[in-house]
Coordinates of C-alpha atoms in Angstrom, one line a residue:
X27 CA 133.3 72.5 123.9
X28 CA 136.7 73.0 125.1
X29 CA 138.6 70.4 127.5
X30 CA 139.3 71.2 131.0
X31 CA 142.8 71.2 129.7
X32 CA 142.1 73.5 127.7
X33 CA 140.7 75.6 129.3
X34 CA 143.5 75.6 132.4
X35 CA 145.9 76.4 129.8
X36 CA 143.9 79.5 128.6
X37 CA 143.2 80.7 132.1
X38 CA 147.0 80.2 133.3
X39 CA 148.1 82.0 130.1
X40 CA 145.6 84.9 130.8
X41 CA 146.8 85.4 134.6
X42 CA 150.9 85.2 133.5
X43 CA 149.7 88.4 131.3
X44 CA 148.5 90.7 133.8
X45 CA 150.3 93.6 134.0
X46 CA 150.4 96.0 136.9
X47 CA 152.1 99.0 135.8
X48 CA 150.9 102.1 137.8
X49 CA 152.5 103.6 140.7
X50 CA 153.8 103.0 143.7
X51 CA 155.1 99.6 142.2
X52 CA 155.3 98.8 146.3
X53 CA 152.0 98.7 146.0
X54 CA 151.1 96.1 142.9
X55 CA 154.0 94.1 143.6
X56 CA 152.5 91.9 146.1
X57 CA 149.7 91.4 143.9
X58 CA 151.5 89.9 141.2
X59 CA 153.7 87.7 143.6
X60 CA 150.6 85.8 145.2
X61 CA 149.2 85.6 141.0
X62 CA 152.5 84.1 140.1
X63 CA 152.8 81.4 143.1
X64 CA 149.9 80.0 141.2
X65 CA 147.1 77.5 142.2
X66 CA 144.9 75.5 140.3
X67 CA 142.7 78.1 139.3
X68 CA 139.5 76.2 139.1
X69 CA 137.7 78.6 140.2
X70 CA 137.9 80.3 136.9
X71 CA 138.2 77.4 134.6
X72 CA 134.7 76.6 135.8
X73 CA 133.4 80.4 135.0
X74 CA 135.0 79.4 131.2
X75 CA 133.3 75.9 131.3
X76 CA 130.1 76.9 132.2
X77 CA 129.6 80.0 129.6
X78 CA 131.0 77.1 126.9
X79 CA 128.0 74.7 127.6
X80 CA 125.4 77.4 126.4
X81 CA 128.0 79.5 123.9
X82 CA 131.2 78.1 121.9
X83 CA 132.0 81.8 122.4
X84 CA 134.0 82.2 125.8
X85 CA 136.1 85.5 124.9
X86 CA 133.4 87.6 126.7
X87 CA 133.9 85.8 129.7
X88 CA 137.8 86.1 130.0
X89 CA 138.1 89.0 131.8
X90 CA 135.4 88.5 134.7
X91 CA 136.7 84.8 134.8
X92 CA 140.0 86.8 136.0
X93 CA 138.1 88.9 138.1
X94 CA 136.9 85.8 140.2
X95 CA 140.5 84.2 140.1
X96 CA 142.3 87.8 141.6
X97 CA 139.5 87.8 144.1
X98 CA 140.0 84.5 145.1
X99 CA 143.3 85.0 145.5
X100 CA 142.4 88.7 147.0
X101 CA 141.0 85.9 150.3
X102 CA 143.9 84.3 150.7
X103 CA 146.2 87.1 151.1
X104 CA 143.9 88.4 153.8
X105 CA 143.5 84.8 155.4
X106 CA 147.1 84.1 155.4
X107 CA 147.4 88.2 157.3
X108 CA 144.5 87.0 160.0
X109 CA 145.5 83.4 160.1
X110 CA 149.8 84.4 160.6
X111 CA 150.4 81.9 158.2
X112 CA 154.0 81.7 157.2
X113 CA 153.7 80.2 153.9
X114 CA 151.4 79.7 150.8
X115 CA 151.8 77.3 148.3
X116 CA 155.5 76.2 149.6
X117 CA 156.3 80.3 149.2
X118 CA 156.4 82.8 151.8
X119 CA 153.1 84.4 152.5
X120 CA 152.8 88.5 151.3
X121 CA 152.9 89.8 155.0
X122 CA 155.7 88.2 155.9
X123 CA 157.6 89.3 152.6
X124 CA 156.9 92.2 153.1
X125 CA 154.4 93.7 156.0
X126 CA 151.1 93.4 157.4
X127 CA 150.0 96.9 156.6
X128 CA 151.4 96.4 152.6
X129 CA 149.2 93.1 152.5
X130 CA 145.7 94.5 154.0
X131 CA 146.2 97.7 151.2
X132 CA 147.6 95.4 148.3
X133 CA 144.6 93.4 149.4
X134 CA 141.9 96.2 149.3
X135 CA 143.8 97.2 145.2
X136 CA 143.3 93.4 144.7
X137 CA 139.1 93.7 145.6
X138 CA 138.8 96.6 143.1
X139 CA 140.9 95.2 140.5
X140 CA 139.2 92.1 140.7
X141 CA 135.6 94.4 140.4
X142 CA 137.3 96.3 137.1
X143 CA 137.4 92.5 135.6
X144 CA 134.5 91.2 136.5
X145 CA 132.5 94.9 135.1
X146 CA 134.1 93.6 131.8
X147 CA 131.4 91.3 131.3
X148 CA 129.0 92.1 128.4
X149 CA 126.7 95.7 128.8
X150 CA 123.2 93.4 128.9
X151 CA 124.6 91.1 131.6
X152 CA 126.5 93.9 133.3
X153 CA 124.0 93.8 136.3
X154 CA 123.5 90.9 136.9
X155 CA 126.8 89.7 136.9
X156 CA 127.8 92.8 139.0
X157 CA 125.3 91.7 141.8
X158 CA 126.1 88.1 141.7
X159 CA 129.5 89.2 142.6
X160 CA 129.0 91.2 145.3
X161 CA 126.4 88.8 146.9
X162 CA 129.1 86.6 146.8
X163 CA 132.0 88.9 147.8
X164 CA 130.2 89.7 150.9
X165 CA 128.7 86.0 151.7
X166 CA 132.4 85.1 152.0
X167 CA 133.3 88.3 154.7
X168 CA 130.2 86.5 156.5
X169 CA 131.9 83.2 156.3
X170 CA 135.3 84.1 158.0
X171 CA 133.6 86.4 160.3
X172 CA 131.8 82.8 161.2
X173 CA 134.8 80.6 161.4
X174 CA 137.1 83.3 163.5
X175 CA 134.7 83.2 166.1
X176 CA 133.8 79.5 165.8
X177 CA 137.7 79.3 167.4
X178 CA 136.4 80.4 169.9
X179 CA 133.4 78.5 171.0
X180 CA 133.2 75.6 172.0
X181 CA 129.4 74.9 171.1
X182 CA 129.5 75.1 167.7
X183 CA 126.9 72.8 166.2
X184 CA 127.1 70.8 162.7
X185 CA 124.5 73.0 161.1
X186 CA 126.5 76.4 162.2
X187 CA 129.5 74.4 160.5
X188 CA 127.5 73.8 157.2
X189 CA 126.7 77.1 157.0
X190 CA 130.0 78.6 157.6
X191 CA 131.3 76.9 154.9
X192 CA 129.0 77.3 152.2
X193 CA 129.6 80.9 153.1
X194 CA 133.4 80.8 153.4
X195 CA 134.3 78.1 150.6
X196 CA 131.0 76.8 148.2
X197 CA 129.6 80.2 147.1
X198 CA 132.6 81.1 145.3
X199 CA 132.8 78.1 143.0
X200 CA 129.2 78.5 142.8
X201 CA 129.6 81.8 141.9
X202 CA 132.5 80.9 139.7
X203 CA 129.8 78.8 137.5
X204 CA 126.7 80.9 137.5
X205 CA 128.8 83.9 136.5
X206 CA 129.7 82.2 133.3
X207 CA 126.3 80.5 132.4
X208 CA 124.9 84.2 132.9
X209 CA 127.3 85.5 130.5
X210 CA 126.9 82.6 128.3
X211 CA 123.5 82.9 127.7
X212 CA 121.9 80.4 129.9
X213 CA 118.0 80.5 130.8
X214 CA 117.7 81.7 135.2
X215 CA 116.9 77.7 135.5
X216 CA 120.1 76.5 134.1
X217 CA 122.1 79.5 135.3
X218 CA 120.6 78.6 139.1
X219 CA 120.7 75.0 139.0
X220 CA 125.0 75.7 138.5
X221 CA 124.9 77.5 141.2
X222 CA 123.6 74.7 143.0
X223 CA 126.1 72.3 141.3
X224 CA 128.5 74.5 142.6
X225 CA 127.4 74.6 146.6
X226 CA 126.6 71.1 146.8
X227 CA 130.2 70.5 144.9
X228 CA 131.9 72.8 147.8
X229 CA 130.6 71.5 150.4
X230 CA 131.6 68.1 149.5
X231 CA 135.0 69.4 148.7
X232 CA 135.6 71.1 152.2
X233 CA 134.4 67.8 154.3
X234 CA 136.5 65.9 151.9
X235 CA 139.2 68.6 153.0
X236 CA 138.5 67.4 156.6
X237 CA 138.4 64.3 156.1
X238 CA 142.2 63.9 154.7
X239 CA 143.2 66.4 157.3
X240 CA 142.4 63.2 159.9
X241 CA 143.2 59.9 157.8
X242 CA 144.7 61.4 154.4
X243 CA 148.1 60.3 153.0
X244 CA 150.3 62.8 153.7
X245 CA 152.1 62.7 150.1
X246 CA 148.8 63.3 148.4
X247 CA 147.2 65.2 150.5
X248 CA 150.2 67.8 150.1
X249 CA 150.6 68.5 154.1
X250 CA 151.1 67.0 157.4
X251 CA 147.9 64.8 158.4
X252 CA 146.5 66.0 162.1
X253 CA 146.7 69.7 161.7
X254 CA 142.8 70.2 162.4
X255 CA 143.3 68.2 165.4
X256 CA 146.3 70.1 166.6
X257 CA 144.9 73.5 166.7
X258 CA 141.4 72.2 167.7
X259 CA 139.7 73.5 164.5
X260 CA 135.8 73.2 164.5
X261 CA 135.4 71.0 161.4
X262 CA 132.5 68.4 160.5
X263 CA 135.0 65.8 162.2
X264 CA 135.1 67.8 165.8
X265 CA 131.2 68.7 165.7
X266 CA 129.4 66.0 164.9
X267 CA 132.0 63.8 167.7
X268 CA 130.7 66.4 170.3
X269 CA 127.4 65.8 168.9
X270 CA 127.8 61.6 169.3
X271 CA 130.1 61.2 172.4
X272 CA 128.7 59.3 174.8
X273 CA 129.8 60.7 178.6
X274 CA 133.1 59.3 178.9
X275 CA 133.8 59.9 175.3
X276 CA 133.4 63.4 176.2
X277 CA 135.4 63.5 178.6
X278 CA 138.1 62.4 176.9
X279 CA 137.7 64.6 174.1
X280 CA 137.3 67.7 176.5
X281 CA 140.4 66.6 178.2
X282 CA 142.7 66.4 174.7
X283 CA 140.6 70.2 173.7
X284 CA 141.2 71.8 176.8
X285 CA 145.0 70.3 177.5
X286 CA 148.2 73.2 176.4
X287 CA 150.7 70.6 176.7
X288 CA 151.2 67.8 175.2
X289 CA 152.7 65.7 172.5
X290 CA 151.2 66.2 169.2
X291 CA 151.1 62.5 167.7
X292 CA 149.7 61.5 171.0
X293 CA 147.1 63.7 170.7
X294 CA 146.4 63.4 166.8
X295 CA 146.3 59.3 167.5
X296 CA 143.9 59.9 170.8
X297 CA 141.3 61.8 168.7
X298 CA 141.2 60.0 165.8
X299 CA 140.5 56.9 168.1
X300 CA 137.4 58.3 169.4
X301 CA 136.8 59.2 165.6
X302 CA 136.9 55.8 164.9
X303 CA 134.7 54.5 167.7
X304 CA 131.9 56.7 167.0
X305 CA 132.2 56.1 163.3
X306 CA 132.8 59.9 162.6
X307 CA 134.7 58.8 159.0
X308 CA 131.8 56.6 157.7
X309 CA 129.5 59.0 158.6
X310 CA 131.5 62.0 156.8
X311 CA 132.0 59.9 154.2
X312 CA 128.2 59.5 154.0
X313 CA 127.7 63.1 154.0
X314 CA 130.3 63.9 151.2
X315 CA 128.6 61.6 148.9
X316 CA 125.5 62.5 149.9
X317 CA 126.5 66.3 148.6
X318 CA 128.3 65.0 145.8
X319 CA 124.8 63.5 144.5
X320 CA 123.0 66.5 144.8
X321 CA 125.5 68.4 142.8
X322 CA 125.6 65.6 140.4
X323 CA 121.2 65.7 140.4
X324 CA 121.5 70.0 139.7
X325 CA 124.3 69.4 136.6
X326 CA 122.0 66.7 135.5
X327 CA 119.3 68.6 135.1
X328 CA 120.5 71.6 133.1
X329 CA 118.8 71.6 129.8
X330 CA 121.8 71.0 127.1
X331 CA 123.4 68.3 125.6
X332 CA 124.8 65.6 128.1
X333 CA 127.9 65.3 126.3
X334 CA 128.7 68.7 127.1
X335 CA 127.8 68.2 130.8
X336 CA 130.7 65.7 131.0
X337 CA 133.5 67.7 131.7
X338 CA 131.9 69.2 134.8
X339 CA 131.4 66.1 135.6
X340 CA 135.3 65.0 135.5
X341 CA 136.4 68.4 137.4
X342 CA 133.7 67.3 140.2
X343 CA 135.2 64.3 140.2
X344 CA 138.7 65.5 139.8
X345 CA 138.1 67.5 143.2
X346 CA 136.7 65.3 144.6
X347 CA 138.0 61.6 144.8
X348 CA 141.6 62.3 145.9
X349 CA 143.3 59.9 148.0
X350 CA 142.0 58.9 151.2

């Protein structure tokens, strides 16, 4: 069984050799500029894990383990376009190097690349993996299309949240891992209860996510604390305080939602007061571990060796237990 280590060093040597040499360069440059900013590329280190507990053999899953990391990245080019962001991973964002219209087309050559990988996968499993994909490809359209609109509405309820991102954020990873024990060999059980590793494991990771956007350390969290408050993102934070607020609570919290002026640690302080008073962090806490357990209860339960189950275990927890 490979280390995780391992196995980040194989991936990040894989992506630094992808080569993009047809024509118009224009049009493949982008691509490799957002594959070279880099990332963690987890997402792919777990497709490589998961085909190692139930094959020593990974080789086979290389290439669609590539697939998943250039669609991955294929998302955030097109979130950065529809979000304005300015920068990704301390770098300029693609549309702002160069244009909106070059990043929605190197975009679209990044979703059929990343489909040319991922049909790379072995003939028998071909079909399989090629539906798991695009199950998953399009379960992440529906979770954008979710959160855009959640911007805005102002009755967005906790369940809506949940859902939106499993769509937008879990499936991937859990895709990530199911593509891998499919490839791998694994039995439907194993390969499914992966997949549930995986969206339990997401789900966690995105409320932890909101949770250090609200009372993270700023030098480990790796940006400025109060950002969700700011822009008056739904997250599991906002929805379950409207959910909780008593009358006058409300009030308050309509007041600092609806308000266009104002001065932002004023505002980041007033809302995570009324956090505090309704014991929103306890209770989000609560719910990551809660998630955390049932991913922990799916890895469990796969039928091979548990000393091969412990890696998984240490990305989970490598994911998951930043600093709070």
């Amino acid at each position: 069984m490979y280390s995780f280590k391992e196995t980040l060093n194989r991936i990040e040597n894989e992506v630094s050799q992808l080569r993009f040499s047809r024509h118009p360069q224009s049009l493949y440059a982008p691509i490799e500029y957002i594959l070279e900013i880099g990332g963690k590329r987890i997402r792919p280190a777990l497709t490589l894990l998961a085909c190692n507990l139930f094959d020593e053999d990974v080789d086979k899953a290389i290439l669609p383990a590539l697939g998943i990391e250039v669609f991955h990245n294929f998302t955030l080019l097109h979130d950065d376009l529809m979000d304005q962001a300015d920068k990704r991973r301390n770098r300029p964002t693609v549309h702002k190097v160069w244009n909106a219209n070059t990043a929605i087309l190197s975009g679209d050559a990044m979703m059929i690349y990343a489909y040319q990988l991922i049909a790379e996968a072995p003939s028998k499993k071909l079909s399989e993996v090629i539906n798991l994909f695009s199950k998953t490809a399009l379960e992440i359209c529906e979770g954008q299309q979710l959160d855009m609109e959640f911007e805005t509405r102002d009755d967005v309820t906790v369940a809506e949240y949940i859902e939106m991102i499993r769509l937008k954020t879990a499936v991937l990873l859990a895709c990530s891992l199911k593509l891998g024990a499919i490839i791998g060999g694994a039995s439907e059980k194993d390969a499914s209860l992966l997949y549930d590793f995986g969206i339990q494991i997401g789900l966690a990771f995105q409320l932890q996510d909101d949770l250090l956007d609200v009372y993270g350390n700023p030098e480990t969290f790796g940006k400025n604390i109060g950002g969700d408050i700011l822009c008056n993102k739904k997250t599991f934070l906002l929805t379950n305080a409207y959910k909780l607020a008593n009358t006058n609570q409300l009030d308050e919290l309509n007041r600092w939602m609806n308000s266009r002026e104002f001065i932002a640690s004023e505002k980041i302080s007033a809302i995570t007061q009324l956090y505090d008073k309704m014991g929103i962090r306890k209770l989000t806490e609560k719910k990551i571990q809660d998630f955390f357990a049932k991913g922990m209860e799916a890895l469990e339960s796969i039928s091979t060796e548990s000393s091969k189950k412990v890696i998984l275990k240490e990305v989970a927890n490598n994911l998951m237990f930043r600093e709070v």
